[in-house]
Tab-separated table of C-alpha atoms and ligand atoms in Angstrom:
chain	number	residue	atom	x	y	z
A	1	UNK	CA	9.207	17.247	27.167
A	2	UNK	CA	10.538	19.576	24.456
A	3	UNK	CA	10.127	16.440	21.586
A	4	UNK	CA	6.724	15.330	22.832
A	5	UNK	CA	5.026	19.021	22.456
A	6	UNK	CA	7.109	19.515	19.059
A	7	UNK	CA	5.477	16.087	17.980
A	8	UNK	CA	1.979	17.690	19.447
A	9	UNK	CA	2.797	20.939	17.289
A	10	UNK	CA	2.924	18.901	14.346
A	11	UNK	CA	0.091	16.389	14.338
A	12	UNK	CA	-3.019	18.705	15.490
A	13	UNK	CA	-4.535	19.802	12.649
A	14	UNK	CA	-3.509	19.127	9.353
A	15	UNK	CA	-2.831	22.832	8.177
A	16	UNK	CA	-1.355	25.926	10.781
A	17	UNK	CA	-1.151	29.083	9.644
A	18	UNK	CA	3.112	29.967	11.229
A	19	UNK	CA	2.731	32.347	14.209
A	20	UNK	CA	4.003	35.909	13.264
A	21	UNK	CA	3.536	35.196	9.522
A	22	UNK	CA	0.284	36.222	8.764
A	23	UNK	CA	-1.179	39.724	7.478
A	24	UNK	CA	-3.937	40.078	5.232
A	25	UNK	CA	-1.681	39.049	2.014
A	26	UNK	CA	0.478	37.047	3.094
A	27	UNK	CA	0.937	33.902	4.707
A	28	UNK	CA	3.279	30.717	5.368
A	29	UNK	CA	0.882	27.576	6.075
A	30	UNK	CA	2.481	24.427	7.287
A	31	UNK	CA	0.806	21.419	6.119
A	32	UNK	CA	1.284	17.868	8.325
A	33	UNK	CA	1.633	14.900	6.342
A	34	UNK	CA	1.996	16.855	2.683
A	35	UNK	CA	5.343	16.147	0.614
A	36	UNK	CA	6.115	17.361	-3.048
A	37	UNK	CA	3.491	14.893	-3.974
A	38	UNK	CA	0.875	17.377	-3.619
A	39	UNK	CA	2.516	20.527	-3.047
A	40	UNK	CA	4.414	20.824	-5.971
A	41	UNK	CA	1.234	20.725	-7.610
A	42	UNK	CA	-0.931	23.266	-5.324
A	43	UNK	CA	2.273	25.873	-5.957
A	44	UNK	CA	1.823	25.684	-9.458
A	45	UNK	CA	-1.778	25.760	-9.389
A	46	UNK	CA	-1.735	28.855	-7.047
A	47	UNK	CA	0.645	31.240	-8.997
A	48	UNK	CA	-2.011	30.325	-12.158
A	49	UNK	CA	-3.686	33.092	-10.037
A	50	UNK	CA	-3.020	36.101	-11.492
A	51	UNK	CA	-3.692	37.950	-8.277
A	52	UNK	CA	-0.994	35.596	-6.519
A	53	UNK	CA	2.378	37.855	-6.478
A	54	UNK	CA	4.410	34.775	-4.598
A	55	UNK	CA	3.805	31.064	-4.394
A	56	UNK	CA	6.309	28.398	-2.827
A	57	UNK	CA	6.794	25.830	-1.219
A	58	UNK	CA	9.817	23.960	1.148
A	59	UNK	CA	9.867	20.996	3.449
A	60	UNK	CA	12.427	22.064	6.149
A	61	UNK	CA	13.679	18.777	7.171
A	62	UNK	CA	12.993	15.404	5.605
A	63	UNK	CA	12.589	13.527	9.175
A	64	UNK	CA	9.287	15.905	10.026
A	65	UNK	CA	6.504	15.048	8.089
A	66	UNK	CA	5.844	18.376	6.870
A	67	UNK	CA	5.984	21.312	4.407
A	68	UNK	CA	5.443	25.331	4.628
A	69	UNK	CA	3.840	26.784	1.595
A	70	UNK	CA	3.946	30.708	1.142
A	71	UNK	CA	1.642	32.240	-0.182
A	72	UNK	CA	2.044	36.560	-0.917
A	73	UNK	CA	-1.134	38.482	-2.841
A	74	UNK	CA	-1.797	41.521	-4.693
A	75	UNK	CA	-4.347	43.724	-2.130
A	76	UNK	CA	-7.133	41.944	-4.456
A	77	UNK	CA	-6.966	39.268	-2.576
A	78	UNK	CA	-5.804	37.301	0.715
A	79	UNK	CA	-3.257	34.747	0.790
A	80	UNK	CA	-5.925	32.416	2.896
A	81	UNK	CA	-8.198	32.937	-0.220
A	82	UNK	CA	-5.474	31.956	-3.071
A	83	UNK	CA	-4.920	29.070	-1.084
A	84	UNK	CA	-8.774	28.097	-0.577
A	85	UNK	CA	-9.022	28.924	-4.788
A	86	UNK	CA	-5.807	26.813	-5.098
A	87	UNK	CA	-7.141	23.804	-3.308
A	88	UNK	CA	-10.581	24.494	-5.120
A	89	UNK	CA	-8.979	24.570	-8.721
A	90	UNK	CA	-6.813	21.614	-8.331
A	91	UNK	CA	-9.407	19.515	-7.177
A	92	UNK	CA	-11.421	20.536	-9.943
A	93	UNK	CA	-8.536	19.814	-12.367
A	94	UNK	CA	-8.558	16.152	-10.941
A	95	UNK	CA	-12.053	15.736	-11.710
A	96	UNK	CA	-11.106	17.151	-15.436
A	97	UNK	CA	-8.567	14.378	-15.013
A	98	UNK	CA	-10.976	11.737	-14.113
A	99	UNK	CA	-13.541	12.631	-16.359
A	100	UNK	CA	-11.196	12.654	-19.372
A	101	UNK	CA	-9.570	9.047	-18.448
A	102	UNK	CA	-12.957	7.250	-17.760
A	103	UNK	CA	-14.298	8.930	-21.303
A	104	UNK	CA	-11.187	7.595	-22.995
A	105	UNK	CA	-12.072	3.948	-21.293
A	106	UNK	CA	-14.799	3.846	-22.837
A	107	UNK	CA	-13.841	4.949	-26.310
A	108	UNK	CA	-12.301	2.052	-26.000
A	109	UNK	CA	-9.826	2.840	-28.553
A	110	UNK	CA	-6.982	1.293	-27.795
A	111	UNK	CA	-4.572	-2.195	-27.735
A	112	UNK	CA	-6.661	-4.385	-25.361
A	113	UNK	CA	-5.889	-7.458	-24.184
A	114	UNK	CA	-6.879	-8.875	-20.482
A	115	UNK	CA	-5.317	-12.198	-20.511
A	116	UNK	CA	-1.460	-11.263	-21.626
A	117	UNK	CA	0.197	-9.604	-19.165
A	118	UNK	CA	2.304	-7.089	-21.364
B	1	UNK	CA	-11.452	25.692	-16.502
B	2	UNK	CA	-10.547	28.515	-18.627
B	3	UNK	CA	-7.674	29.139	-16.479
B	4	UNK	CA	-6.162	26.111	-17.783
B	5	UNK	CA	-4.334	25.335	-21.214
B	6	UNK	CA	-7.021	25.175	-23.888
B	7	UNK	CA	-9.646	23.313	-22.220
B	8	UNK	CA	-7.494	21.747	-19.275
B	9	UNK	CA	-5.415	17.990	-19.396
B	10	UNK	CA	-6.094	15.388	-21.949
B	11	UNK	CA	-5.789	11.658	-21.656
B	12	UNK	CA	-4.921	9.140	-24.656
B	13	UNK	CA	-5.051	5.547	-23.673
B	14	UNK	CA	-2.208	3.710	-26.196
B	15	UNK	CA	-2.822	-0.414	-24.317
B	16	UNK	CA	-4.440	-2.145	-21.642
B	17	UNK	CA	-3.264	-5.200	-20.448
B	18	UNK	CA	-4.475	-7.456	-17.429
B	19	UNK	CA	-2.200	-5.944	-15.238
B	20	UNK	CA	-0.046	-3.048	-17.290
B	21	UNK	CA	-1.314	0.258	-19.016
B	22	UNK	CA	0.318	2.818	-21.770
B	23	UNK	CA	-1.180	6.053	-21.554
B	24	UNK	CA	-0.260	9.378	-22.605
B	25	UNK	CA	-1.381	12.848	-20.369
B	26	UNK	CA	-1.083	16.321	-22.050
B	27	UNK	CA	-1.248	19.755	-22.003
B	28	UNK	CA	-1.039	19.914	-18.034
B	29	UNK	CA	1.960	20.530	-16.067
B	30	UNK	CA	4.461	18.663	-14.590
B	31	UNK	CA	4.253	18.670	-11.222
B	32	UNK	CA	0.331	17.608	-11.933
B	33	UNK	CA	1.723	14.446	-14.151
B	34	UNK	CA	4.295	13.965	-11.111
B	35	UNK	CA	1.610	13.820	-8.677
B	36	UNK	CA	0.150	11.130	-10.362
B	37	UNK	CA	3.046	9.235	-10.804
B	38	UNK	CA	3.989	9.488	-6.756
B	39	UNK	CA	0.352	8.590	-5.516
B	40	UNK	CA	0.009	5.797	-7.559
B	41	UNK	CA	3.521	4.561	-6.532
B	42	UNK	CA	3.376	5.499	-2.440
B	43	UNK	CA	-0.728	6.468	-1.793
B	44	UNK	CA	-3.098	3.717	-3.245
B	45	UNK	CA	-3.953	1.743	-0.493
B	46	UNK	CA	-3.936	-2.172	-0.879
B	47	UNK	CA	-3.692	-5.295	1.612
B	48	UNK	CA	-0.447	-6.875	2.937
B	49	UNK	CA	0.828	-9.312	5.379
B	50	UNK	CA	1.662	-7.320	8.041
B	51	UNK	CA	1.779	-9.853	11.155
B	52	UNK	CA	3.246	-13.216	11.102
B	53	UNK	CA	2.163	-15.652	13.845
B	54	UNK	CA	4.767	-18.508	14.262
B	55	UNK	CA	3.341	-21.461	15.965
B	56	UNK	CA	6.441	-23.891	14.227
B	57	UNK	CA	9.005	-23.265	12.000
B	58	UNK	CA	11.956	-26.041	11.346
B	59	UNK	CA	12.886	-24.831	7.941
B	60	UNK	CA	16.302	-23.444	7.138
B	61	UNK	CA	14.765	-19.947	7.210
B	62	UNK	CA	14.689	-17.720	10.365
B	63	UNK	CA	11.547	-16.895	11.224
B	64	UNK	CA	11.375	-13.281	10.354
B	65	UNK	CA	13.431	-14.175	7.604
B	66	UNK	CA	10.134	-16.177	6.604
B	67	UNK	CA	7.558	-13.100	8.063
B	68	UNK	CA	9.523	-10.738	5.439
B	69	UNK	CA	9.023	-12.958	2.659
B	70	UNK	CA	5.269	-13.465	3.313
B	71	UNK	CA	5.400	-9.579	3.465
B	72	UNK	CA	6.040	-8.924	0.108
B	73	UNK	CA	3.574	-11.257	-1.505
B	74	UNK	CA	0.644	-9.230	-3.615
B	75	UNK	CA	-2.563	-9.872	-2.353
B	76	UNK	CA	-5.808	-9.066	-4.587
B	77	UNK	CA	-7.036	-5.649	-3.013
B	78	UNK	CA	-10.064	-4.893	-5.632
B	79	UNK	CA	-12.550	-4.705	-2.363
B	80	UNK	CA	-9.724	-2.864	0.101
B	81	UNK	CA	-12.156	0.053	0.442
B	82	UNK	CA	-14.236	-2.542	2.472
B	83	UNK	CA	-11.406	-2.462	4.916
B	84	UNK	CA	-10.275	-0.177	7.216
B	85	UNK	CA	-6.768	0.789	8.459
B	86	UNK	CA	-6.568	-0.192	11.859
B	87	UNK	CA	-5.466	3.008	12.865
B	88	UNK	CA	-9.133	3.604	12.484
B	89	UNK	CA	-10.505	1.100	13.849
B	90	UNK	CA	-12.093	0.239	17.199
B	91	UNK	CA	-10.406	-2.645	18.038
B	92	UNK	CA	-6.946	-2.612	19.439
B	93	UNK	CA	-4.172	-5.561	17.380
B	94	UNK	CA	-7.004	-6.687	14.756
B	95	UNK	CA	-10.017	-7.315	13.841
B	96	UNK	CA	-12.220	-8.837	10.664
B	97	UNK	CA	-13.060	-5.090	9.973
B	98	UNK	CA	-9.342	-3.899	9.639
B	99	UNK	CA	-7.529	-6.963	8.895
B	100	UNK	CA	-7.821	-10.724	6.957
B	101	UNK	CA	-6.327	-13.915	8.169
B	102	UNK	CA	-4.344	-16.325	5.865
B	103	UNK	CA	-3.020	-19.312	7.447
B	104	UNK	CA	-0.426	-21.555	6.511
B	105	UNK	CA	0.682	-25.304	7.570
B	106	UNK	CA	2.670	-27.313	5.500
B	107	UNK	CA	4.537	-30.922	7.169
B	108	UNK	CA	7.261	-33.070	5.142
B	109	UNK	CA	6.416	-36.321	6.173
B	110	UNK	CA	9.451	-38.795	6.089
B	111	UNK	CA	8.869	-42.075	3.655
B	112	UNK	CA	11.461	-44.411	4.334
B	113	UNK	CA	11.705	-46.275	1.015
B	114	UNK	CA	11.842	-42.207	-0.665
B	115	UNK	CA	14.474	-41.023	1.425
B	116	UNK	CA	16.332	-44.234	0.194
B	117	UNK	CA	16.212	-43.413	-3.374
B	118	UNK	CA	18.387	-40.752	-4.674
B	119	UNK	CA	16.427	-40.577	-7.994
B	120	UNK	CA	13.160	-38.829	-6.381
B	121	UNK	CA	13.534	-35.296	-5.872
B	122	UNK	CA	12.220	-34.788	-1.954
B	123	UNK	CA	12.702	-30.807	-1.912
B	124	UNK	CA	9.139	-29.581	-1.251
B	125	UNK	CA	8.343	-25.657	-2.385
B	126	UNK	CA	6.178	-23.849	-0.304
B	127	UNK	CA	4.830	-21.374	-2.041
B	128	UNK	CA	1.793	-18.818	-2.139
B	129	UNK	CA	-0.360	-21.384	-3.239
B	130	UNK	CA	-0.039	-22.849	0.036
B	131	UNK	CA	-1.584	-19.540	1.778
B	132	UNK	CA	-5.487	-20.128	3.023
B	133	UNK	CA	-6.791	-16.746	2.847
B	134	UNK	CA	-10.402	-16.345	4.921
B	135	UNK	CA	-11.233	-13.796	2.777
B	136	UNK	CA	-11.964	-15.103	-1.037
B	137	UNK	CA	-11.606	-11.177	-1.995
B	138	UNK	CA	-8.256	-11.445	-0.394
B	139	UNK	CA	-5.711	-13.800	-1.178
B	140	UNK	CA	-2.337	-13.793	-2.908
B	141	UNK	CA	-2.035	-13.021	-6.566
B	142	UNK	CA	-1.710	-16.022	-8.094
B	143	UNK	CA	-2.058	-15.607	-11.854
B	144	UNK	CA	0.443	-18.411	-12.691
B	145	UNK	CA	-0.190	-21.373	-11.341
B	146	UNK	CA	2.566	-22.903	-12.649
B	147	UNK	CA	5.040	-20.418	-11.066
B	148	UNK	CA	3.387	-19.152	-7.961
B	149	UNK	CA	5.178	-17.126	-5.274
B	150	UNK	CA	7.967	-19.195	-3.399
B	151	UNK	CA	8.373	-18.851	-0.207
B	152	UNK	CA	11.050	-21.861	1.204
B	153	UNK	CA	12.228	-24.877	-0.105
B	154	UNK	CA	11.632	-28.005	2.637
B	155	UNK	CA	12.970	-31.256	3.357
B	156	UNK	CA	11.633	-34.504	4.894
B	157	UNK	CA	10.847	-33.964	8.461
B	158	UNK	CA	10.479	-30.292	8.142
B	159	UNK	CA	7.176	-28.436	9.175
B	160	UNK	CA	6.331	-24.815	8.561
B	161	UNK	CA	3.176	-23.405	10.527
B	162	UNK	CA	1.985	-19.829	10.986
B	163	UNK	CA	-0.919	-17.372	10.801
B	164	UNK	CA	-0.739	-14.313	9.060
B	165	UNK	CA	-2.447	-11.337	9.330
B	166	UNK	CA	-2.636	-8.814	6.327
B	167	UNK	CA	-3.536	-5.416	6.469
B	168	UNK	CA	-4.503	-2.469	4.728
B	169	UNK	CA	-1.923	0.281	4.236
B	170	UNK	CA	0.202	2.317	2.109
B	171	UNK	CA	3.223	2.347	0.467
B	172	UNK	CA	4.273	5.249	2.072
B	173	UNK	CA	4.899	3.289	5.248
B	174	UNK	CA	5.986	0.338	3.366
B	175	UNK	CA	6.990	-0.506	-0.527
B	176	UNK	CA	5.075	-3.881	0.295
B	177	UNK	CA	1.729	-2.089	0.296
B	178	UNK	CA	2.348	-0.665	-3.612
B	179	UNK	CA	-0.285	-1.423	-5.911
B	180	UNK	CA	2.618	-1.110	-8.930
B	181	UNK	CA	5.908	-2.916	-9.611
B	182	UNK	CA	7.274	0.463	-11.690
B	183	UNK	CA	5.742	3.671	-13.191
B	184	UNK	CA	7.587	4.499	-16.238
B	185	UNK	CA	7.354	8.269	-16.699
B	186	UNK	CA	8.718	9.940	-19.468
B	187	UNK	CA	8.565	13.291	-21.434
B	188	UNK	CA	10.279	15.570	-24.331
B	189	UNK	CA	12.282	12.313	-25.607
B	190	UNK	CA	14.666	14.567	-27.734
B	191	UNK	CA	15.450	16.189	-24.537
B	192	UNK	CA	15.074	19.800	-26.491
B	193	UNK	CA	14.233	21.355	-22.610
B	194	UNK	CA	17.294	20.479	-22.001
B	195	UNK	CA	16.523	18.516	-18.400
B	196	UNK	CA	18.330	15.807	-19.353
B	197	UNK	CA	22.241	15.623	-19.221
B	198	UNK	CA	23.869	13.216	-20.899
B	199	UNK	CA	27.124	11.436	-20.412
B	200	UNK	CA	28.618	11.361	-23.449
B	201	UNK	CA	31.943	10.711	-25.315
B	202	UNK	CA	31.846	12.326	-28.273
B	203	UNK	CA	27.919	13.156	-29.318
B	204	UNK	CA	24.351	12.908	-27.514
B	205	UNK	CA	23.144	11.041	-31.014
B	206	UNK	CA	25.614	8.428	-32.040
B	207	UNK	CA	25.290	6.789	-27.664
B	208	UNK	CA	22.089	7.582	-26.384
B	209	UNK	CA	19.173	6.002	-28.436
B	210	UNK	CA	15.845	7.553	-28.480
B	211	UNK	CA	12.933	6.425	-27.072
B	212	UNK	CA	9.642	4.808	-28.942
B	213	UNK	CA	7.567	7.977	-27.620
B	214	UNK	CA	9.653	9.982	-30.222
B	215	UNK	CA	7.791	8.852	-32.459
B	216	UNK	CA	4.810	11.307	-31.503
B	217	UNK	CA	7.171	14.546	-31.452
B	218	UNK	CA	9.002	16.842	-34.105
B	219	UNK	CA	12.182	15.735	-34.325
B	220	UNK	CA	14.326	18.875	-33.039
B	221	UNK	CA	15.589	21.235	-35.821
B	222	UNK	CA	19.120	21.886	-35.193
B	223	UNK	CA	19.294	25.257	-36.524
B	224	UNK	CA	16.503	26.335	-34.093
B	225	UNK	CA	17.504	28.482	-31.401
B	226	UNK	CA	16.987	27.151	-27.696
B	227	UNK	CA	13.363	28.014	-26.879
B	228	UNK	CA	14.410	28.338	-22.915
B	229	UNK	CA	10.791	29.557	-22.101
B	230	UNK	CA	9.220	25.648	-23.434
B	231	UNK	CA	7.576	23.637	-20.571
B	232	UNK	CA	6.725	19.945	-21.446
B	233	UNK	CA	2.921	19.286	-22.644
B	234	UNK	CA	3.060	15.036	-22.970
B	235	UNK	CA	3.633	12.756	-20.468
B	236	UNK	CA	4.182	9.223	-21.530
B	237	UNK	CA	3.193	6.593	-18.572
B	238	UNK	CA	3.161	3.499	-18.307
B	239	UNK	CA	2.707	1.462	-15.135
B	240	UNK	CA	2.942	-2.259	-14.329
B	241	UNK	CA	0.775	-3.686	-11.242
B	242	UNK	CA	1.605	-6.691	-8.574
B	243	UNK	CA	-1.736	-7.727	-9.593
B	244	UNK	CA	-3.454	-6.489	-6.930
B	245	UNK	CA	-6.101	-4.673	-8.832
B	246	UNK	CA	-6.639	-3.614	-12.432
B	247	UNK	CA	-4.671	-0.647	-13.999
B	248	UNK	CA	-6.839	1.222	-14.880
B	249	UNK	CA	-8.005	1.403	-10.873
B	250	UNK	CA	-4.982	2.397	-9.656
B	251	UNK	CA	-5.075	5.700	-12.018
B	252	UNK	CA	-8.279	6.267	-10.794
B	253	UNK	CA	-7.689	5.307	-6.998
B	254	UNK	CA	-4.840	7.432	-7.569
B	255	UNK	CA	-6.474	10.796	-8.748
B	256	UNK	CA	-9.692	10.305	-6.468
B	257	UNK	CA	-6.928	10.250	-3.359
B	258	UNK	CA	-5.339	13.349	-4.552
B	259	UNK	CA	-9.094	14.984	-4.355
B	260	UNK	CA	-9.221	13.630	-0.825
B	261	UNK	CA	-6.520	15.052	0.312
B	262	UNK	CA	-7.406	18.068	-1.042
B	263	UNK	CA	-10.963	18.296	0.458
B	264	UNK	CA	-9.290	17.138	3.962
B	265	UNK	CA	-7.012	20.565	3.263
B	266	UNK	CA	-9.404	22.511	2.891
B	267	UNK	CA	-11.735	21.480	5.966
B	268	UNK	CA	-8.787	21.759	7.907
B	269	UNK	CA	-7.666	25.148	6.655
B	270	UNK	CA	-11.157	26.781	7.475
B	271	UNK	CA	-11.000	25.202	10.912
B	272	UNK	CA	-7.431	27.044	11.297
B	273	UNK	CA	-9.004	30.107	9.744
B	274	UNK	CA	-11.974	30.336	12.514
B	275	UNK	CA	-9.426	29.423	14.924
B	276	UNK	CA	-7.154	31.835	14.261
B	277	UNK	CA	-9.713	34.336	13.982
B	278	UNK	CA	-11.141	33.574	17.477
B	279	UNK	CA	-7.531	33.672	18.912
B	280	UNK	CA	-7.216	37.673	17.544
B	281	UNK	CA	-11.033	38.094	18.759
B	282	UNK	CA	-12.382	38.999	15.047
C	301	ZN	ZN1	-10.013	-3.700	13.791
């Protein structure tokens, strides 16, 4: 009984804000089905923030499909709000990314060849 | 994007082959290059045998011995967004929206006046050539056809005959589903971060070569003092695909995932956020 509501815990909704670890500035969010793939990433991008005072992630145990990322603010802010401006700024930084790889496609200035295979 | 670096990341395509790319990403940070790297490897979705119907197998290989090999055969995956993962889907083992069929029958017939002949060579290769896909936008990669995919050697009076079903999924669940053979990744090739350690004898210089990417950084001065607040700015890649789909797609797949799962983040996170706020009675 204990496994099946543990497994519950962790697949409804993809992002929880932990129980007990929320006041206005800070806050531990545990996101289902995230790994350093994309965390690593949204910590860097939310400490760019100057307001942000604290930003982290872990993933307490490799079997769970899961990682906590805490997030502490200056009273400027909320630590829900760095982590909505996070989100927001690293998507827009992959469609920088996108933009910037699709303009250098076209250029076309590079070693092309579609027929050899390296 | 004034928060980022002078005008944010920059991308310098060095080749483009049919199914390998060189290209160099600065002035963005590592874990952002990293990201890349891992969703290209584990995230891109493609198609894969996934279910292997045996109606007769009297080869030397096992049956799943046979199902794993069919497994790891590329299939082209350029329309895979057509598909959906079954998980998805309404039906409940497969259907032609989530999956594509590829069948499979090949019989050794015994000739007499052969078998008596030592000369003639009777080993027959079954190989991915053999596959019939039902799907013409789905079938396996088969670039050579000189040297296609094999998947077991037969003898006279040995038949192999099976359906298989491929899937869409990701390499997450299993390598088989990986758009790319290897992501090279590589940055500061005089190591003057430091996040290297090398095993050495005597000196770093005289064992450990340096890599062609050099070539596009100062050479470290070694009277220079350690500059322990440097971060990396260049990130040479260079990925290889199964031939699934171009290389260029995969980078692109690759980044346009990483904006999905952002957007899904943030849907979620305002649901939690209303919820959360109900639950205190805000
Ligand atoms: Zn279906």
């Amino acid at each position: 009984m204990a496994d099946i509501n543990m497994e519950e815990e962790i697949d409804s909704g993809k992002v929880t804000i932990l129980p007990g670890s929320l006041d206005v500035q800070n806050a531990t969010f545990c996101l289902a089905d995230e790994d350093h793939t994309l965390c690593n990433a949204l910590r860097w991008i939310v400490m760019k923030n100057p307001e942000v005072d604290f930003a982290s992630y872990s993933i307490p145990h490799p079997s769970e499909a899961r990682t906590n990322v805490r997030i502490q603010t200056s009273e400027k802010t909320t630590a829900v709000d760095a982590m909505f401006k996070g989100l927001d700024d690293l998507s827009d930084l992959c469609t920088h990314v996108i933009s910037a790889f699709q303009e250098e496609l076209a250029r076309g200035e590079f070693e092309y060849d579609e027929e050899s295979t390296f | 994007m004034d928060m980022f670096n002078a005008g944010g990341p920059e991308v310098s395509i060095r080749s483009l082959k049919k199914d390998s790319m060189k290209f160099v990403l600065s002035n963005c940070d590592l874990s952002v290059a990293n990201a890349l790297r891992r969703v290209m490897i584990a995230e891109v979705p493609t198609m894969a045998i996934d279910m292997v119907e045996i109606e007769s197998n009297t080869t030397v290989l096992t049956d799943e011995f046979i199902a794993h090999r069919l497994g790891m055969i590329p299939l082209t995956s350029f329309d895979v967004d057509r598909i959906q993962y079954t998980r998805d889907c309404t039906c409940t083992l497969y259907c032609p929206n989530c999956s594509v069929e590829l069948t499979l029958h090949v019989k050794v017939n015994v000739d007499i006046d052969e078998m008596n002949d030592a000369t003639i060579d009777k080993t027959r290769h079954v190989t991915s050539i053999d596959l019939i896909s039902s799907d013409e936008s789905v079938k396996p990669v088969t670039d050579d056809k000189a040297h296609p995919i094999l998947i077991v050697k037969m003898r006279p009076g040995q038949e192999l005959k099976l359906k298989c079903i491929a899937k869409k999924g990701v390499a997450k669940e299993h390598a088989k589903w990986s758009p790319v053979y290897g992501v090279a990744f590589e940055y500061d090739p005089y190591n003057k971060l430091r996040h290297s350690h090398y095993w050495i004898e005597e000196s770093v210089e005289s064992e450990w070569f340096v890599s062609p990417n050099a070539q596009e950084e100062t050479p470290p001065d070694p009277n220079e003092p350690f500059d322990y607040n440097a971060k990396p700015e260049k990130y040479y890649m260079e990925l290889e695909t199964s031939g699934c789909m171009k290389p260029e797609d995969v980078v692109l797949r690759a980044m346009t995932i990483m904006q999905d799962k952002l957007g899904g983040l943030q849907i979620k996170l305002d649901d939690e956020v209303t919820g959360e706020a109900q639950r205190w009675g805000y």
